[in-house]
Coordinates of C-alpha atoms and ligand atoms in Angstrom, one line a residue:
X202 CA 0.0 0.1 0.2
X203 CA 1.2 3.0 -1.1
X204 CA 0.8 6.9 0.7
X205 CA -1.6 7.2 -1.6
X206 CA -3.6 4.2 -1.3
X207 CA -3.6 4.7 3.1
X208 CA -5.3 8.3 2.6
X209 CA -7.8 6.5 0.3
X210 CA -9.0 3.5 2.8
X211 CA -8.5 6.7 5.8
X212 CA -10.5 9.5 3.7
X213 CA -13.3 6.9 2.9
X214 CA -14.8 6.1 6.0
X215 CA -14.7 10.1 7.0
X216 CA -16.2 11.3 3.7
X217 CA -18.7 7.9 4.8
X218 CA -19.2 9.8 8.3
X219 CA -19.5 13.1 6.4
X220 CA -22.6 12.1 4.5
X221 CA -23.6 10.4 8.1
X222 CA -23.8 13.9 10.1
X223 CA -25.0 15.6 7.1
X224 CA -28.0 13.2 6.6
X225 CA -28.9 13.9 9.2
X226 CA -29.1 17.4 9.1
X227 CA -31.8 17.9 7.0
X228 CA -34.8 19.6 8.2
X229 CA -38.2 17.6 8.2
X230 CA -40.7 18.7 6.0
X231 CA -43.1 21.6 7.2
X232 CA -45.2 24.8 6.8
X233 CA -45.9 28.3 7.9
X234 CA -42.1 28.6 9.6
X235 CA -41.1 32.4 9.2
X236 CA -37.8 33.2 7.1
X237 CA -35.3 36.4 7.5
X238 CA -32.1 37.0 6.0
X239 CA -29.1 37.8 8.0
X240 CA -26.3 39.4 5.7
X241 CA -25.5 36.1 4.1
X242 CA -27.5 33.8 6.5
X243 CA -31.4 32.6 5.1
X244 CA -32.6 31.6 8.6
X245 CA -35.8 29.3 9.0
X246 CA -38.0 29.7 12.3
X247 CA -40.6 26.6 13.1
X248 CA -42.8 25.5 10.7
X249 CA -46.3 23.0 11.6
X250 CA -44.4 19.9 11.5
X251 CA -48.2 17.9 11.0
X252 CA -49.8 16.3 7.5
X253 CA -53.1 16.2 8.7
X254 CA -53.4 19.2 10.5
X255 CA -55.6 20.1 7.7
X256 CA -58.2 22.6 9.7
X257 CA -54.7 24.2 10.7
X258 CA -55.9 23.9 14.4
X259 CA -56.2 21.3 17.0
X260 CA -53.2 18.9 14.9
X261 CA -51.0 20.8 14.4
X262 CA -47.3 20.0 15.7
X263 CA -45.5 23.1 15.8
X264 CA -41.3 22.8 16.1
X265 CA -39.0 25.4 17.7
X266 CA -36.4 24.7 15.6
X267 CA -34.0 27.3 14.1
X268 CA -33.1 26.2 10.4
X269 CA -29.9 27.6 8.2
X270 CA -28.6 28.3 5.1
X271 CA -25.2 30.5 4.4
X272 CA -25.5 32.2 1.1
X273 CA -21.4 32.9 1.1
X274 CA -20.7 29.6 -0.8
X275 CA -21.9 28.1 -3.8
X276 CA -24.0 24.8 -3.6
X277 CA -26.5 22.7 -5.1
X278 CA -30.3 21.9 -3.9
X279 CA -29.3 18.0 -4.5
X280 CA -27.5 18.5 -1.4
X281 CA -28.8 21.2 0.7
X282 CA -25.8 22.9 3.5
X283 CA -28.4 22.9 6.7
X284 CA -27.2 24.4 9.6
X285 CA -29.1 24.2 13.1
X286 CA -29.2 26.9 15.1
X287 CA -29.6 26.9 19.0
X288 CA -34.0 26.7 19.0
X289 CA -36.3 29.7 20.0
X290 CA -38.3 29.7 23.7
X291 CA -41.8 28.6 21.4
X292 CA -42.4 27.1 18.4
X293 CA -43.6 29.6 16.2
X294 CA -45.9 29.4 13.1
X295 CA -48.0 32.5 10.5
X296 CA -45.9 35.3 11.6
X297 CA -42.9 37.2 10.6
X298 CA -39.8 37.9 12.0
X299 CA -38.4 41.2 11.3
X300 CA -34.4 41.8 11.1
X301 CA -33.6 45.3 12.8
X302 CA -31.3 47.8 10.4
X303 CA -30.0 49.1 13.5
X304 CA -28.1 45.8 15.2
X305 CA -29.2 42.8 12.7
X306 CA -31.4 41.4 16.0
X307 CA -34.2 39.4 15.0
X308 CA -37.8 40.9 16.2
X309 CA -40.6 38.3 16.3
X310 CA -44.5 39.9 17.1
X311 CA -47.2 37.6 16.8
X312 CA -47.8 35.0 15.2
X313 CA -48.4 31.8 16.9
X314 CA -47.0 30.7 19.2
X315 CA -46.8 27.6 21.0
X316 CA -45.5 24.9 23.7
X317 CA -42.6 23.9 21.6
X318 CA -43.5 20.0 19.3
X319 CA -47.3 20.5 20.5
X320 CA -50.6 21.7 19.8
X321 CA -50.7 23.6 22.9
X322 CA -51.9 26.8 22.8
X323 CA -51.3 27.7 26.2
X324 CA -49.0 29.7 24.9
X325 CA -50.5 31.8 22.2
X326 CA -49.9 35.1 23.2
X327 CA -48.0 36.8 20.7
X328 CA -45.5 37.8 23.3
X329 CA -42.6 39.8 21.5
X330 CA -38.9 38.2 21.6
X331 CA -35.4 39.3 20.2
X332 CA -33.6 37.1 18.8
X333 CA -29.4 38.2 19.0
X334 CA -28.0 35.9 16.2
X335 CA -24.3 36.5 17.1
X336 CA -24.1 35.1 20.2
X337 CA -28.1 32.6 19.3
X338 CA -29.3 34.1 22.3
X339 CA -33.2 35.1 22.7
X340 CA -34.9 37.4 25.3
X341 CA -38.5 38.9 25.8
X342 CA -38.0 43.0 25.4
X343 CA -40.1 45.5 27.7
X344 CA -42.2 47.0 26.0
X345 CA -43.8 50.4 26.5
X346 CA -47.5 51.2 25.8
X347 CA -48.8 47.5 24.6
X348 CA -52.4 47.2 23.0
X349 CA -53.5 44.2 24.7
X350 CA -56.1 43.8 22.2
X351 CA -52.3 42.5 19.6
X352 CA -52.7 39.4 22.3
X353 CA -52.5 36.3 20.2
X354 CA -52.5 38.1 17.5
X355 CA -51.8 36.1 13.7
X356 CA -51.5 35.4 10.3
X357 CA -49.6 38.4 9.8
X358 CA -46.8 39.8 8.3
X359 CA -45.1 42.8 9.8
X360 CA -42.5 44.9 8.2
X361 CA -39.6 46.8 9.3
X362 CA -38.6 50.2 7.8
X363 CA -35.0 51.7 8.2
X364 CA -35.4 53.0 10.8
X365 CA -36.4 50.4 12.9
X366 CA -39.9 51.0 13.0
X367 CA -42.0 47.6 12.6
X368 CA -45.8 47.8 11.4
X369 CA -47.5 45.2 11.9
X370 CA -51.0 45.3 10.1
X371 CA -54.8 43.9 10.7
X372 CA -54.4 40.0 10.9
X373 CA -56.0 37.5 13.1
X374 CA -57.0 36.9 17.3
X375 CA -57.8 33.2 18.4
X376 CA -60.3 32.8 21.5
X377 CA -58.1 31.2 24.1
X378 CA -58.8 27.9 24.0
X379 CA -60.8 27.0 21.0
X380 CA -58.3 27.6 17.3
X381 CA -61.5 27.7 15.8
X382 CA -62.9 30.5 17.1
X383 CA -61.5 34.4 15.8
X384 CA -61.5 38.1 14.9
X385 CA -60.6 39.7 11.9
X386 CA -58.5 42.5 12.1
X387 CA -57.7 45.8 9.9
X388 CA -55.7 48.0 12.6
X389 CA -51.9 49.4 12.3
X390 CA -50.1 48.3 15.3
X391 CA -46.5 50.2 15.0
X392 CA -44.1 49.1 17.3
X393 CA -40.8 51.1 17.0
X394 CA -37.3 49.2 18.4
X395 CA -35.7 51.9 19.2
X396 CA -37.8 53.6 21.9
X397 CA -39.4 50.0 22.6
X398 CA -42.9 52.1 22.2
X399 CA -45.8 50.7 20.7
X400 CA -48.7 52.3 19.4
X401 CA -52.3 51.5 17.8
X402 CA -52.8 54.4 15.2
X403 CA -56.6 55.6 15.2
X404 CA -58.7 54.3 12.5
X405 CA -58.0 56.6 9.6
X406 CA -60.0 57.3 6.0
X407 CA -58.9 54.4 3.4
X408 CA -58.1 51.4 5.8
X409 CA -58.6 48.4 4.0
X410 CA -60.9 45.9 5.4
X411 CA -59.9 43.0 7.7
X412 CA -57.4 40.3 6.5
X413 CA -55.2 37.7 7.3
X414 CA -52.9 36.2 5.3
X415 CA -51.6 39.0 2.9
X416 CA -48.3 40.1 2.1
X417 CA -46.2 43.1 3.2
X418 CA -43.9 44.8 0.5
X419 CA -41.6 47.5 1.6
X420 CA -41.5 49.6 -1.0
X421 CA -37.4 52.2 -0.6
X422 CA -40.2 55.2 -1.2
X423 CA -41.9 54.9 2.0
X424 CA -45.4 53.0 1.4
X425 CA -46.3 49.4 2.0
X426 CA -47.9 47.2 0.0
X427 CA -50.6 44.7 1.4
X428 CA -51.2 42.2 -1.3
X429 CA -53.8 39.4 -1.2
X430 CA -54.7 37.8 1.8
X431 CA -58.2 36.9 3.0
X432 CA -61.4 38.9 4.3
X433 CA -63.2 36.0 6.5
X434 CA -63.0 33.2 3.6
X435 CA -62.6 35.5 0.8
X436 CA -60.4 36.3 -1.3
X437 CA -59.0 40.0 -2.2
X438 CA -58.8 41.8 -5.4
X439 CA -55.5 41.5 -6.4
X440 CA -55.9 44.7 -8.5
X441 CA -56.9 46.8 -5.8
X442 CA -53.4 47.1 -3.2
X443 CA -54.6 49.1 0.0
X444 CA -50.4 50.5 0.3
X445 CA -49.3 52.9 3.7
X446 CA -47.5 55.3 4.1
X447 CA -45.1 55.2 6.7
X448 CA -44.1 58.7 6.3
X449 CA -47.3 60.5 6.5
X450 CA -49.6 57.3 7.3
X451 CA -52.1 57.5 5.5
X452 CA -53.5 55.0 4.1
X453 CA -54.8 54.8 -0.3
X454 CA -55.8 52.1 -2.8
X455 CA -53.1 51.5 -5.8
X456 CA -55.1 49.9 -8.8
X457 CA -53.3 47.3 -10.5
X458 CA -54.4 46.5 -14.0
X459 CA -52.5 43.8 -16.3
X460 CA -52.7 40.2 -16.0
X461 CA -55.7 38.4 -14.4
X462 CA -54.5 37.0 -11.3
X463 CA -56.6 35.8 -8.9
X464 CA -56.3 36.5 -5.0
X465 CA -55.0 33.8 -2.6
X466 CA -53.8 33.6 0.6
X467 CA -50.4 31.7 2.1
X468 CA -48.7 33.2 -0.9
X469 CA -45.4 35.4 -0.9
X470 CA -43.9 38.3 -2.1
X471 CA -40.6 39.2 -2.9
X472 CA -38.9 42.9 -4.1
X473 CA -36.1 42.4 -7.1
X474 CA -33.9 44.6 -7.1
X475 CA -35.3 46.7 -10.1
X476 CA -38.5 47.2 -8.0
X477 CA -40.6 44.6 -8.6
X478 CA -42.6 42.3 -7.0
X479 CA -42.4 38.8 -7.6
X480 CA -45.6 36.8 -5.9
X481 CA -45.5 33.0 -5.5
X482 CA -47.4 30.8 -5.2
X483 CA -50.7 30.5 -3.1
X484 CA -54.3 29.6 -2.3
X485 CA -57.4 30.2 -1.4
X486 CA -58.9 28.1 1.2
X487 CA -62.2 26.6 0.8
X488 CA -62.8 23.1 2.6
X489 CA -60.4 21.6 -0.1
X490 CA -57.8 24.3 -0.7
X491 CA -57.7 25.4 -4.2
X492 CA -54.3 26.6 -5.7
X493 CA -54.8 30.0 -6.8
X494 CA -52.9 30.6 -10.7
X495 CA -51.2 31.6 -11.9
X496 CA -48.6 29.9 -9.3
X497 CA -46.1 33.0 -10.7
X498 CA -46.3 36.0 -11.2
X499 CA -44.9 40.0 -11.7
X500 CA -46.2 43.2 -10.6
X501 CA -44.2 46.7 -12.2
X502 CA -44.5 48.9 -8.5
X503 CA -44.0 51.8 -11.8
X504 CA -46.7 50.8 -13.8
X505 CA -48.9 48.7 -11.6
X506 CA -49.2 46.3 -15.1
X507 CA -49.3 42.8 -13.2
X508 CA -47.9 40.3 -15.9
X509 CA -47.5 36.4 -15.8
X510 CA -43.3 35.5 -16.7
X511 CA -43.1 32.9 -18.7
X512 CA -41.4 30.3 -16.8
X513 CA -39.8 27.5 -17.9
X514 CA -40.8 24.1 -16.1
X515 CA -37.8 22.1 -15.7
X516 CA -36.6 21.8 -11.9
X517 CA -39.8 23.8 -10.8
X518 CA -40.9 23.3 -7.2
X519 CA -44.9 22.5 -7.1
X520 CA -47.3 25.1 -6.4
X521 CA -46.6 25.7 -2.7
X522 CA -48.8 27.7 0.1
X523 CA -46.8 28.6 3.4
X524 CA -43.3 28.3 2.1
X525 CA -41.2 30.9 2.8
X526 CA -39.0 32.9 -0.3
X527 CA -36.1 35.4 -0.5
X528 CA -34.5 37.6 -2.9
X529 CA -30.7 37.2 -2.9
X530 CA -29.4 38.6 -5.7
X531 CA -30.9 38.3 -8.8
X532 CA -31.9 34.7 -7.0
X533 CA -35.3 33.6 -5.2
X534 CA -35.2 30.9 -3.2
X535 CA -38.3 29.2 -1.8
X536 CA -38.2 26.8 0.7
X537 CA -40.9 24.4 2.6
X538 CA -44.7 25.4 2.6
X539 CA -47.7 22.7 1.7
X540 CA -49.0 21.8 -1.6
X541 CA -51.9 23.4 -2.0
X542 CA -54.5 20.5 -2.7
X543 CA -55.4 19.2 1.0
X544 CA -56.8 15.7 0.3
X545 CA -59.1 14.6 3.2
X546 CA -57.1 14.4 6.2
X547 CA -53.3 14.4 4.7
X548 CA -51.3 18.1 3.6
X549 CA -48.3 17.4 1.7
X550 CA -45.7 18.8 3.2
X551 CA -41.8 19.4 2.0
X552 CA -38.6 20.5 2.5
X553 CA -36.9 21.8 -0.1
X554 CA -35.1 24.7 -1.7
X555 CA -36.0 25.7 -4.7
X556 CA -34.1 28.9 -7.2
X557 CA -35.3 31.1 -9.7
X558 CA -33.1 33.0 -11.9
X559 CA -35.3 36.0 -11.5
X560 CA -32.8 37.1 -14.9
X561 CA -33.2 34.6 -17.1
X562 CA -36.7 33.3 -15.4
X563 CA -35.8 29.8 -15.2
X564 CA -35.2 27.4 -11.6
X565 CA -31.8 26.5 -11.2
X566 CA -30.3 23.4 -9.3
X567 CA -27.1 25.6 -8.2
X568 CA -26.9 28.3 -6.5
X569 CA -23.4 30.4 -8.0
X570 CA -22.3 32.6 -5.2
X571 CA -19.5 34.6 -8.3
X572 CA -22.5 35.4 -10.3
X573 CA -25.0 36.5 -6.8
X574 CA -24.7 40.3 -6.7
X575 CA -25.5 40.6 -2.0
X576 CA -26.7 43.4 -1.7
X577 CA -30.5 44.4 -3.5
X578 CA -28.7 48.7 -2.7
X579 CA -25.9 49.6 -1.2
X580 CA -26.7 50.9 2.7
X581 CA -25.1 54.6 3.6
X582 CA -22.3 52.3 5.6
X583 CA -21.1 50.8 2.1
X584 CA -22.1 53.7 0.1
X585 CA -18.7 55.7 2.6
X586 CA -16.9 52.4 2.3
X587 CA -16.8 52.5 -1.9
X588 CA -16.8 56.6 -1.4
X589 CA -13.4 56.1 0.5
X590 CA -12.2 53.4 -1.2
X591 CA -12.5 55.5 -5.1
X592 CA -10.9 57.8 -3.0
X593 CA -8.3 55.9 -2.2
X594 CA -7.5 54.5 -5.8
X595 CA -8.3 58.5 -7.2
X596 CA -4.9 59.4 -4.4
X597 CA -3.1 56.4 -4.5
X598 CA -4.1 57.0 -8.7
X599 CA -2.5 60.3 -8.5
X600 CA 0.2 59.8 -6.0
X601 CA 1.2 56.7 -8.6
X602 CA 0.7 59.2 -11.5
X603 CA 3.0 62.0 -9.9
X604 CA 5.8 59.2 -10.1
X605 CA 6.0 58.4 -12.7
X606 CA 5.5 61.6 -14.1
X607 CA 8.7 62.7 -12.2
X608 CA 10.7 59.8 -12.7
X609 CA 10.4 60.2 -16.9
X610 CA 11.2 63.6 -16.3
X611 CA 13.9 62.6 -14.5
X612 CA 14.5 60.0 -16.7
X613 CA 14.5 62.5 -20.1
X614 CA 17.0 64.8 -18.0
Ligands
LIG708 C1 -52.9 13.2 14.0 O1 -51.7 12.9 14.0 C2 -51.8 12.8 15.1 C3 -50.0 12.8 15.1 O2 -50.1 11.4 14.7 C4 -52.7 12.4 16.1 O3 -52.9 12.0 17.3 C5 -54.3 12.8 15.4 O4 -55.4 12.1 15.9 C6 -54.4 12.7 13.9 N1 -55.6 13.2 13.2 C7 -56.2 13.0 12.8 C8 -57.8 14.2 12.4 O5 -56.1 11.8 12.1
LIG709 C1 -44.0 16.6 16.6 O1 -43.1 16.1 16.0 C2 -41.7 16.2 16.5 C3 -41.4 15.5 15.9 O2 -40.5 15.5 14.7 C4 -42.3 14.3 16.9 O3 -41.2 14.1 17.3 C5 -43.6 13.8 17.6 O4 -44.0 12.9 18.0 C6 -44.5 15.3 17.0 N1 -46.0 15.6 17.7 C7 -46.7 14.8 17.4 C8 -47.9 15.2 18.5 O5 -47.3 14.4 16.6
LIG710 C1 -25.2 18.6 -6.7 O1 -24.0 18.3 -5.7 C2 -23.8 17.2 -5.5 C3 -23.3 16.5 -3.6 O2 -22.2 17.6 -4.0 C4 -23.2 16.3 -6.8 O3 -22.9 15.1 -6.8 C5 -23.8 17.1 -7.7 O4 -22.6 16.5 -9.4 C6 -24.5 18.1 -7.9 N1 -25.0 18.4 -8.9 C7 -24.3 19.5 -9.4 C8 -25.3 19.3 -10.9 O5 -24.3 20.5 -9.3
LIG711 C1 -50.2 22.8 27.7 O1 -49.2 23.5 28.4 C2 -48.9 24.4 29.6 C3 -48.3 25.0 30.4 O2 -46.9 24.5 30.1 C4 -49.2 23.0 30.2 O3 -49.5 23.5 32.2 C5 -51.1 22.5 30.0 O4 -51.0 21.1 31.0 C6 -50.7 22.1 28.7 N1 -51.8 21.8 28.2 C7 -51.6 20.4 27.0 C8 -53.7 19.8 26.8 O5 -50.9 19.3 27.6
LIG712 C1 -67.5 36.0 8.8 O1 -68.8 36.2 7.9 C2 -70.0 35.4 8.9 C3 -70.6 34.9 8.0 O2 -70.2 34.2 6.5 C4 -70.3 36.0 10.2 O3 -71.2 34.7 10.4 C5 -68.8 35.9 10.9 O4 -69.4 37.1 11.4 C6 -68.0 36.6 9.5 N1 -66.4 36.9 10.6 C7 -66.2 37.9 10.9 C8 -65.0 38.0 11.7 O5 -66.6 39.2 10.3
LIG713 C1 -45.3 56.3 22.4 O1 -46.7 56.1 22.2 C2 -47.8 56.7 22.1 C3 -48.9 56.3 21.6 O2 -49.2 55.1 22.4 C4 -47.1 58.5 21.5 O3 -48.3 59.0 22.4 C5 -45.6 58.8 22.4 O4 -45.6 59.8 22.3 C6 -44.9 58.0 22.3 N1 -43.5 58.3 23.1 C7 -42.6 57.9 22.4 C8 -41.2 58.3 23.2 O5 -41.8 57.5 21.1
LIG714 C1 -56.3 49.1 21.1 O1 -56.4 48.2 19.7 C2 -58.1 47.6 19.8 C3 -58.0 47.2 18.3 O2 -57.6 47.9 17.4 C4 -57.9 49.5 19.4 O3 -59.1 49.2 19.2 C5 -58.1 50.6 20.9 O4 -58.3 51.9 20.0 C6 -56.4 49.9 21.2 N1 -56.5 50.7 22.3 C7 -55.6 51.6 22.4 C8 -54.9 52.3 23.5 O5 -54.7 52.4 21.4
LIG715 C1 -62.8 24.8 -4.5 O1 -62.8 25.6 -5.1 C2 -62.3 25.5 -6.1 C3 -62.0 26.0 -7.8 O2 -63.3 27.3 -7.8 C4 -63.4 24.3 -6.7 O3 -63.0 23.3 -7.9 C5 -63.8 22.8 -5.3 O4 -65.4 22.0 -5.8 C6 -64.1 24.3 -4.8 N1 -64.3 22.9 -2.9 C7 -65.4 24.0 -2.3 C8 -65.4 22.3 -1.3 O5 -66.6 24.2 -2.5
LIG716 C1 -42.7 30.6 -23.4 O1 -41.6 29.7 -23.3 C2 -41.5 28.3 -24.2 C3 -40.3 27.5 -24.5 O2 -39.6 28.8 -24.1 C4 -42.0 28.6 -25.5 O3 -41.9 27.8 -26.7 C5 -43.8 29.4 -25.5 O4 -43.6 29.8 -26.8 C6 -43.4 30.6 -24.0 N1 -44.4 30.9 -24.5 C7 -44.7 32.4 -24.5 C8 -46.6 32.6 -24.0 O5 -44.2 33.6 -24.7
LIG717 C1 -16.3 30.5 -8.1 O1 -15.2 31.0 -8.5 C2 -14.3 30.4 -7.9 C3 -13.0 31.5 -8.0 O2 -13.0 31.7 -9.5 C4 -14.3 29.3 -8.4 O3 -13.1 28.7 -8.4 C5 -15.8 28.3 -8.5 O4 -15.2 27.5 -9.1 C6 -16.5 28.8 -8.8 N1 -18.2 28.5 -8.3 C7 -18.7 28.4 -9.6 C8 -20.0 27.3 -8.7 O5 -19.0 29.1 -10.8

């Protein structure tokens, strides 16, 4: 046996061990989990692991697991490099974590919070949790002026603005001990993460009807668009989009035209760097749960025209609802979720990740870090850094040029 053969013999068990350990680290299929992106990490929190929770209530099995994908390295979808982080204090679904632009901590406001790995709703309290991703630590912040009416509010998508203010619209509130009885809301709650101050806006003109399971997209102009959702068992129109101005606190309605897009809930929306919104999946909730069509659509936020992109079926995900979506560079990631068709006692859950190249509009199996542009928009820091680097380069350039000219002059002499 020569040296290289020995190395091979030794490395085979190591490789097998690596795959064994790696195989252990794959999350179970789930839906209604929540997700957040911090720099190059794409986090997934909680989720419902139950295959028979068709009515979204008593048969739930809510996990408190935290998983993430590191987007600083290329990978392909056949072998996803999953990482597991410290678990949440509660199981969590049907909310949306907000990442602080100030210190990158993650605020969990509302959603359904459960005793981990059960359907025990006694913790259904929508306590606010704070996750520090640097030290993987959970805390409960003290809130000033919390509106107790917000307790147990879920099926919401809070959004955070660049100043660290969180806007939470509507949602539903379930009874203490009965998941099937609930009220739905159209109020706007605002939580300022700088002062920990909570306030509920007084009702004003143009406030949309009560709704749940919509998507909320903050545009760079400071307008939040609330797309889709369900208003007491009927899907709201995709052509009348409520818009909340975070600068004036006024509501307005945007009339969108173009292709016909069926109303839906449990869909996702991401904002591309060209300021188009791509919605994916979703369903309408009659007793069977029917996929809304088309399963993918794009809204141009300059013309307010809906269009249906011609996406190749190759490597396409199934029609999903209650999945997670994120955009990273020109890639849209779709993860977990359930297929919309619910057979009488079974939900089909998935644990796959699908990647859409939003430039070529095809589903790819390889995430190529080299081709991705990590940031949507440069932050102030990046402007300063790039200005500094440009400044330094220009400075160095001038010095080099000066030396060259100086050298040339000396040479000439
Ligand atoms: C759903 O599954 C759980 C756990 O397997 C079981 O306890 C429950 O009875 C099931 N519910 C229905 C409606 O089948
Ligand atoms: C919930 O899921 C966990 C993890 O898969 C499992 O161990 C547990 O038995 C499940 N509980 C119920 C009630 O189905
Ligand atoms: C995906 O990764 C697996 C394992 O690393 C590898 O065997 C396979 O060839 C890769 N596929 C593509 C399309 O890169
Ligand atoms: C639910 O959880 C609470 C708090 O952990 C516990 O006191 C209660 O007994 C649990 N209920 C059931 C039905 O498991
Ligand atoms: C929902 O609609 C039903 C009738 O279809 C009505 O009885 C119920 O009060 C409504 N609930 C809410 C929260 O508006
Ligand atoms: C806190 O919110 C209340 C409304 O609930 C408002 O009147 C007050 O000015 C706010 N305080 C601060 C420090 O933002
Ligand atoms: C708390 O929220 C409820 C429901 O939106 C609202 O009616 C009430 O006015 C709010 N209370 C305060 C003090 O803002
Ligand atoms: C649900 O909606 C679909 C599409 O409109 C329809 O085909 C189906 O019959 C509906 N199911 C029920 C139970 O109403
Ligand atoms: C969509 O793309 C396919 C394949 O590239 C092409 O055959 C088809 O004509 C396109 N459809 C439309 C409506 O552009
Ligand atoms: C990314 O670039 C590096 C260095 O140029 C190269 O080694 C690697 O193969 C590239 N990865 C992909 C997925 O193209």
